[in-house]
C-alpha positions in Angstrom: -49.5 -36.3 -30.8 -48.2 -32.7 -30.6 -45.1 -31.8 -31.7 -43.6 -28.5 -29.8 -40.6 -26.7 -31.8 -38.1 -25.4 -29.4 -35.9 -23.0 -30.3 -31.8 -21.9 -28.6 -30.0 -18.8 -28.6 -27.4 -18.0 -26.8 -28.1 -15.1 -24.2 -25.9 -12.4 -24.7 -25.5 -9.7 -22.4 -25.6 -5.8 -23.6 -22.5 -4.5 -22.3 -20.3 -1.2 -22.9 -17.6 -3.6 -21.8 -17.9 -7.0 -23.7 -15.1 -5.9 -26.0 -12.3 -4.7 -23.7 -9.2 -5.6 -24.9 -5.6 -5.5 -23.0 -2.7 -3.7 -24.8 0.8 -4.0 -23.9 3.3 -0.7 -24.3 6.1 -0.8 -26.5 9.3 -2.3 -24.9 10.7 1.5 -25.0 7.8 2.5 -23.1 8.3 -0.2 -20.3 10.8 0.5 -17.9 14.2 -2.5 -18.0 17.2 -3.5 -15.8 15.1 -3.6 -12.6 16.7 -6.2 -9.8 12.7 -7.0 -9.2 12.6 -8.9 -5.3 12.5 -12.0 -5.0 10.5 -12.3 -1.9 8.2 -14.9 -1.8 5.5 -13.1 0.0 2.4 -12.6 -1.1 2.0 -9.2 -1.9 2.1 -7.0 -5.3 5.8 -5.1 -4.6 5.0 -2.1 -6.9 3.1 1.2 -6.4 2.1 3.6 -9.1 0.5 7.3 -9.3 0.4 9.9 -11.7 3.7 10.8 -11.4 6.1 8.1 -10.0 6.4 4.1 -10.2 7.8 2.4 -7.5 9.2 -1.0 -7.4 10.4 -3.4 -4.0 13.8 -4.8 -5.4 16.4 -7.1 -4.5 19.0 -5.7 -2.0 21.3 -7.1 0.6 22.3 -6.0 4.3 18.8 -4.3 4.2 15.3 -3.3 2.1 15.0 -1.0 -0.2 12.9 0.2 -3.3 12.9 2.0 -6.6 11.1 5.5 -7.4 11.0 5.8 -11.1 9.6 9.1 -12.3 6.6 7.5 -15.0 8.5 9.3 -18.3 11.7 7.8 -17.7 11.2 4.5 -19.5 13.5 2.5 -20.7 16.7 0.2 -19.2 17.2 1.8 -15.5 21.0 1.6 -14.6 22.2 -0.3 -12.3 23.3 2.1 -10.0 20.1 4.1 -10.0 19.5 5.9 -6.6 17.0 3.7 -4.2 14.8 4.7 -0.8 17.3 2.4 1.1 16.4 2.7 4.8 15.3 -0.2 6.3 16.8 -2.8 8.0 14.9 -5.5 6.8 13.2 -6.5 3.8 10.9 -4.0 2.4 7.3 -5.9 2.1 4.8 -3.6 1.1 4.8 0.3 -0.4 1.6 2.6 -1.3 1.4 5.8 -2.1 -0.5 8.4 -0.6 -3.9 9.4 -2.5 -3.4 13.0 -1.9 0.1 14.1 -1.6 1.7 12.4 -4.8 5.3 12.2 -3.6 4.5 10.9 -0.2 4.9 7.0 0.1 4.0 4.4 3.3 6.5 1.8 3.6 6.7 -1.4 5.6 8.8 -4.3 6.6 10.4 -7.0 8.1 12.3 -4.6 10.6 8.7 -4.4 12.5 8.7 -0.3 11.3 6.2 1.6 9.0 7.9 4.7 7.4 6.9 7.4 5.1 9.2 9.5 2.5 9.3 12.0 1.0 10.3 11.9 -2.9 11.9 15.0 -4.3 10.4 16.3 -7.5 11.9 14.9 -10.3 12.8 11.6 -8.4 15.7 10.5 -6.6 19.4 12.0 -7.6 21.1 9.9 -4.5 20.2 7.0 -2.5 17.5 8.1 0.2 18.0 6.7 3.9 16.4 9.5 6.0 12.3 8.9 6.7 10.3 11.7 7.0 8.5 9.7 10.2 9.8 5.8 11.4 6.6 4.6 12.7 7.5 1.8 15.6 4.4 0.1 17.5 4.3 -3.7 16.0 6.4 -6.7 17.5 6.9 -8.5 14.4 7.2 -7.8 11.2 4.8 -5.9 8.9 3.6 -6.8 5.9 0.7 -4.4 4.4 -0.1 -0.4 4.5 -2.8 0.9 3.1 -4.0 4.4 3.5 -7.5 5.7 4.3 -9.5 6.3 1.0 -11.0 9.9 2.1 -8.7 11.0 5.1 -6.4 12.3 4.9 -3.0 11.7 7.1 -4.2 8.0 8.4 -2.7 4.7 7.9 -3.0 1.6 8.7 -0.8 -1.2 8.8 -0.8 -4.9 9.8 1.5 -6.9 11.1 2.6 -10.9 11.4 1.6 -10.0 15.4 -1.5 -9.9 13.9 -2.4 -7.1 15.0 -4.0 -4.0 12.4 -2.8 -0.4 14.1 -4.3 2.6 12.7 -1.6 6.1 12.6 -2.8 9.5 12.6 0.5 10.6 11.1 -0.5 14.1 12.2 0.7 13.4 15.2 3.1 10.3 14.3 1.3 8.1 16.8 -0.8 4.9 16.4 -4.3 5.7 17.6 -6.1 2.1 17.7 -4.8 -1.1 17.5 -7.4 -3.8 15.9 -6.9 -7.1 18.0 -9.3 -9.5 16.4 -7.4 -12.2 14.4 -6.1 -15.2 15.3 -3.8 -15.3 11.9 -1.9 -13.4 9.8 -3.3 -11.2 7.9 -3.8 -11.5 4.3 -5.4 -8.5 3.1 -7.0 -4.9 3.9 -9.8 -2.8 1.7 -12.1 -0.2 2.5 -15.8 0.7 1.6 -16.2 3.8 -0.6 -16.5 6.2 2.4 -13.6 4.4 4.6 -16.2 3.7 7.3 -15.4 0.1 7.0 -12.8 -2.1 6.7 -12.5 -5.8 4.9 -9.7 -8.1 5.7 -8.7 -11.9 4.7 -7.0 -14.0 7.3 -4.6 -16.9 7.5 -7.1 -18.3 9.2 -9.6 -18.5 6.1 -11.9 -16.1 7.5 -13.0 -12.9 5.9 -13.8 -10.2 8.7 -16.0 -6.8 8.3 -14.8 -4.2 11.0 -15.8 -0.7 11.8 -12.2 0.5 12.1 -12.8 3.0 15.2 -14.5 0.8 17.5 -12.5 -2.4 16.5 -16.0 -4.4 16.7 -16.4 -6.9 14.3 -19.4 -6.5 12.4 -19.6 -9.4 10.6 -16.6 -12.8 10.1 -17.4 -15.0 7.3 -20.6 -14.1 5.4 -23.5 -15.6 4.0 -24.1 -18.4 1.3 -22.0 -16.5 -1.1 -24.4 -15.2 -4.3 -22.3 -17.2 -6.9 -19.4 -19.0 -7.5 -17.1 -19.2 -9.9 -14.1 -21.9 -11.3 -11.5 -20.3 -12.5 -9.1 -23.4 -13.2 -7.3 -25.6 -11.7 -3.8 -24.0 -10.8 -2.9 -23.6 -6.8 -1.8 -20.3 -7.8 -2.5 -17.0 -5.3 -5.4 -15.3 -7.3 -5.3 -11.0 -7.3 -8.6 -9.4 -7.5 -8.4 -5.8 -8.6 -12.3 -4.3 -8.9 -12.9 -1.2 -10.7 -15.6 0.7 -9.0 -16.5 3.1 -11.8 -16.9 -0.2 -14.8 -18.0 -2.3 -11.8 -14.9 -4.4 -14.2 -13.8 -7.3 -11.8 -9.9 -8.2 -12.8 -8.4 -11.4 -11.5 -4.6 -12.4 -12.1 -2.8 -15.1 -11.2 0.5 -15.2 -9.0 2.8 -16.7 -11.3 0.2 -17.0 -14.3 0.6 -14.3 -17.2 -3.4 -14.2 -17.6 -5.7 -11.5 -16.4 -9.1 -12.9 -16.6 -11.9 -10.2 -16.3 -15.9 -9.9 -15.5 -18.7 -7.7 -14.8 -20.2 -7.5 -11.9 -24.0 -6.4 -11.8 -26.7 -6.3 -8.8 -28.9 -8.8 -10.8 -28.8 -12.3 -11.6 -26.0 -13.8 -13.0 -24.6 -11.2 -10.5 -20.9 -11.7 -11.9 -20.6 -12.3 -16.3 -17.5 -13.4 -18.0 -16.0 -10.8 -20.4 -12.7 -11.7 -21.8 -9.4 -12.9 -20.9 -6.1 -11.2 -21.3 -3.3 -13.5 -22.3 0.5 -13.6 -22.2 3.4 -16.0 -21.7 5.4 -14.0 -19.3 4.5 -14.8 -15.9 3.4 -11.9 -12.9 5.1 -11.4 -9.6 2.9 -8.9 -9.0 0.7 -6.0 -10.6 0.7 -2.0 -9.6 -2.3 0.0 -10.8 -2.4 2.9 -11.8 -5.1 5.7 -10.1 -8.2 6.9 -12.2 -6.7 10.3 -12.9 -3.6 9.6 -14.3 -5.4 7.1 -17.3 -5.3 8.0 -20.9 -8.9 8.7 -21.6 -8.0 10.0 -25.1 -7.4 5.9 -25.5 -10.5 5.0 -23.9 -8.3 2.7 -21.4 -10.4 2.5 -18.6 -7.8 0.7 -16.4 -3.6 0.1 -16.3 -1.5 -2.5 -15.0 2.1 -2.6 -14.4 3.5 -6.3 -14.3 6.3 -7.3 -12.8 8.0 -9.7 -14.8 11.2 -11.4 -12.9 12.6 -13.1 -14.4 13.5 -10.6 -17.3 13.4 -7.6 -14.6 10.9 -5.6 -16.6 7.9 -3.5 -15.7 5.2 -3.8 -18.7 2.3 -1.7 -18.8 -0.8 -3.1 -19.9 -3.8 -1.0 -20.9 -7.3 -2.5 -20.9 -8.9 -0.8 -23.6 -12.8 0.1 -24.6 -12.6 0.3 -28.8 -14.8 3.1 -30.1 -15.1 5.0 -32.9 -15.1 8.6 -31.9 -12.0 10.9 -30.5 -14.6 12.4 -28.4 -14.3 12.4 -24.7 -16.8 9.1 -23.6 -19.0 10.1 -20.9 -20.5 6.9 -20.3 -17.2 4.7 -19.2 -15.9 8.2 -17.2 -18.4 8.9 -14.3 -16.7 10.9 -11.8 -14.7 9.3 -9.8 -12.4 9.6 -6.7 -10.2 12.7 -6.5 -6.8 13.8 -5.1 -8.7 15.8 -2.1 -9.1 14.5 0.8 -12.7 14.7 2.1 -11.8 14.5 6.4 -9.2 15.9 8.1 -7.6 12.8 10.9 -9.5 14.5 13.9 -12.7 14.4 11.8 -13.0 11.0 11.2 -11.2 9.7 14.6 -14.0 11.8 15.6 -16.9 9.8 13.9 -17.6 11.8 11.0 -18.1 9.8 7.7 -17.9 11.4 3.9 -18.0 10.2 0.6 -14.8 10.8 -1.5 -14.6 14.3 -3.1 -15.3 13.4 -7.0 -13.5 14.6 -10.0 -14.3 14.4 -13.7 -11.7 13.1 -15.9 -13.3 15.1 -19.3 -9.9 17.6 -19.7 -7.8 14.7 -18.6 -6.0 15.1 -15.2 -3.3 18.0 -15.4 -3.3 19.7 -12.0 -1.2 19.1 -9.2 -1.7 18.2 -5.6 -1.3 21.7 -3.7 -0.9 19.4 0.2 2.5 19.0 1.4 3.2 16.7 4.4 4.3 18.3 7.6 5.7 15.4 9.9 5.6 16.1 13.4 8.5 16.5 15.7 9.0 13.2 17.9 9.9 12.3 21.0 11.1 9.0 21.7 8.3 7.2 24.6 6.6 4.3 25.2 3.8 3.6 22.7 0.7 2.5 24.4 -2.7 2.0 22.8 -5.4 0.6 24.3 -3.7 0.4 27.9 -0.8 -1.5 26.4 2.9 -0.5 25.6 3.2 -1.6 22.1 7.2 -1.4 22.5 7.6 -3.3 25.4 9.7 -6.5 24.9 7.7 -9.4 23.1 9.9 -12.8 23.2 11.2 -13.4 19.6 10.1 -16.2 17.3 12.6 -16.5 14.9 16.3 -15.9 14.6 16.0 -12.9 12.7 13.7 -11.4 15.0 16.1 -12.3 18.0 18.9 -10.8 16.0 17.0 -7.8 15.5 15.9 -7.5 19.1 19.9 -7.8 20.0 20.7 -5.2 17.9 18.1 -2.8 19.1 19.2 -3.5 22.5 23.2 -3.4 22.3 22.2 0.1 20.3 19.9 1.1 23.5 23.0 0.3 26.1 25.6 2.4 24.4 23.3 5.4 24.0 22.7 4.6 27.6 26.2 4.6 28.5 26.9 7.5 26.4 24.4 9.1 28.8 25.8 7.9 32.0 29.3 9.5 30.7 28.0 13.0 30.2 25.9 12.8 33.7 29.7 11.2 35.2 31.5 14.2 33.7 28.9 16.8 34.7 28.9 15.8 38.4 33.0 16.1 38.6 32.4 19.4 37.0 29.9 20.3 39.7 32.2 18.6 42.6 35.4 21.0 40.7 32.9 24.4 41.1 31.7 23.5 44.7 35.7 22.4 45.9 36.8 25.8 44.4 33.7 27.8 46.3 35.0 26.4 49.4 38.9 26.8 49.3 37.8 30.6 47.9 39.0 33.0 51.1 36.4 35.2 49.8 33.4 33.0 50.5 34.3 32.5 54.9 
């Protein structure tokens, strides 16, 4: 009888990132006293950049949001100025990735809108947009701008429709029409040549954005999968294309779980898990280029805690030993210039994203200024149809809306009628006086 000795060792996996760590900012570094929304949908309602932090609060007879320049930490008073233009209730902000005071706003009011934030933030309440973008029937809940063009937008609406806006013009340029749900979710490939979204209707869609073909709905037999627990909860992914770091929080969970993803098997490995009491509404994150590499943080959060109306910074962390800038976790990554002009890629043209290295830390400031273009109000039609035409209302706020819209389109009609009324009797005056003149028999 042979007797074979078997030995087990755990398999561990060589990896820069094994030891990442989350680190929360000091409460004088967080930013307190923010009326935080509390809509229920599911999005993120914060946006962060280099310079600015901005935050969907609670407001009534309206929407509106907070700019906070990223320095001024600390309680926020209460009647801090707030981008308060909308009628409805702001649903979704994002910044644009290469004019860093220019931010994309949507809504329940069925516009889109950009602004324009002053340097140095907000010293008054802003109601003006620099462009009120009108072509959806409902209301809209995500933007997301192109990664490598600039000047294009997309939005998505519950008409669940997704219309793509050369802003250059002020215009929607192609209007997706290919789900049969609301939809969920929008993300790009690295060039912006494609574009991912997750429906209501539990399917997961690859389009070429241009064309509006469908390339592929559903996929495969996935490559793994992974329990995360047991909660209902609405999961965020957040994936970190320079670490290829996978971050996944949970709606209403004050965890951040986090993995690695890699082309080989296991394909996806568990790294660490980031833990805290306080529970997430929602999590901003900031670009590339405005992280503290000195640190070694490699990614930063900003949670939105509701319940005490506090934004906390989290940093996720690499330890190391040396002050020395850390070449390996910093490959050059996605800049602030864009790589396409609008006309470019509505012409077909694809480019990767002009790269920048993070080694003197990012110090330099966007030299592109938005110009918005004059507008005329007209029909909107893409695709041979009038995206402004009347749609019949499916809720009570949507009817209320449409009322308004049209008891605001009769008196400006009326107002109209009145000059034209008093310009003809001035024209029947002068012809009545030509005629009784002696001078003119």
């Amino acid at each position: 009888m042979t007797v074979t000795k078997m030995s087990w060792r755990p398999q561990y996996r060589s990896s820069k990132f094994r030891n990442v760590y989350g680190k929360v900012a000091n409460r004088e570094h967080c930013f307190d006293g923010i009326p935080i929304t509390k809509n229920v949908h599911d999005n993120h309602f914060c946006a962060v950049n280099a310079r600015f932090l901005a935050i969907v609060t609670e407001s009534a007879g309206g929407g509106s949001f907070l700019v906070i320049p990223l320095e001024q930490t600390g309680r926020i008073e209460p009647n801090y100025p707030k981008v308060c233009g909308h009628q409805g209730n702001v649903l979704d902000i994002k910044w644009n990735p290469f004019i860093d005071n220019i931010i994309a706003s949507c809504s329940e009011d069925t516009s889109v809108r950009i602004w324009e934030i002053p340097e140095g933030g907000l010293k008054r309440n802003m109601t003006e947009a620099l462009l009120e973008l009108h072509g959806h029937s409902r209301r809209v809940g995500l933007v997301e701008w192109h990664p490598t063009t600039n000047n294009i937008l997309f939005s998505a609406g519950y008409d669940y429709k997704v219309l793509i806006w050369n802003l250059d013009v002020g215009e929607p340029v192609k209007m997706i029409d290919c789900h049969s749900d609301v939809i969920l979710c929008m993300s790009f490939n690295t060039d912006g040549s494609l574009l991912t979204t997750t429906c209501k209707d539990k399917k997961l869609r690859v389009i070429e954005p241009r064309s509006g073909r469908v390339l592929q709905e559903d996929l495969s037999m996935p490559l793994i999968e992974e329990e995360i627990d047991g909660l209902s909860g609405l999961l965020f992914p957040f994936y970190d294309a320079d670490t290829h770091m996978l971050y996944l929080a949970g709606k209403g969970d004050g965890n951040i779980r986090y993995y690695e993803i890699s082309t080989e098997k296991p394909f996806l490995s568990y790294l660490m898990e980031f833990r805290s009491p306080a529970p997430q509404k929602g999590l901003g994150v900031m670009p590339k280029h405005g992280l503290d590499v000195s640190a070694c943080e490699v990614f930063r959060f900003y949670k939105l805690v509701t319940l005490k109306g506090l934004i906390e910074p989290i940093s996720m962390i690499v330890p190391r030993r040396s002050d020395s800038y850390q070449e390996d976790i910093y490959p050059m990554t996605p800049g602030t210039e864009p790589a396409l002009t609008p006309d470019e890629w509505l012409g077909g043209m694809n480019r990767d994203p002009v790269l920048m290295s993070l080694k003197e830390g990012y110090k330099k400031s966007s030299k592109m200024v938005f110009k918005a273009p004059i507008k005329e109000k007209k029909s909107v039609v893409v695709n041979g149809i009038d995206l402004l035409e009347n749609v019949p209302p499916r809720t009570e706020n949507e009817l209320l809306r449409m009322f308004f819209r049209q008891q605001d389109e009769i008196r400006r009609l009326k107002e109209e009628l009145a000059q034209k009324d008093i310009r003809i009797r001035q024209l029947q005056l002068e012809l009545k006086n030509l005629r009784n003149n002696p001078k003119n028999c």
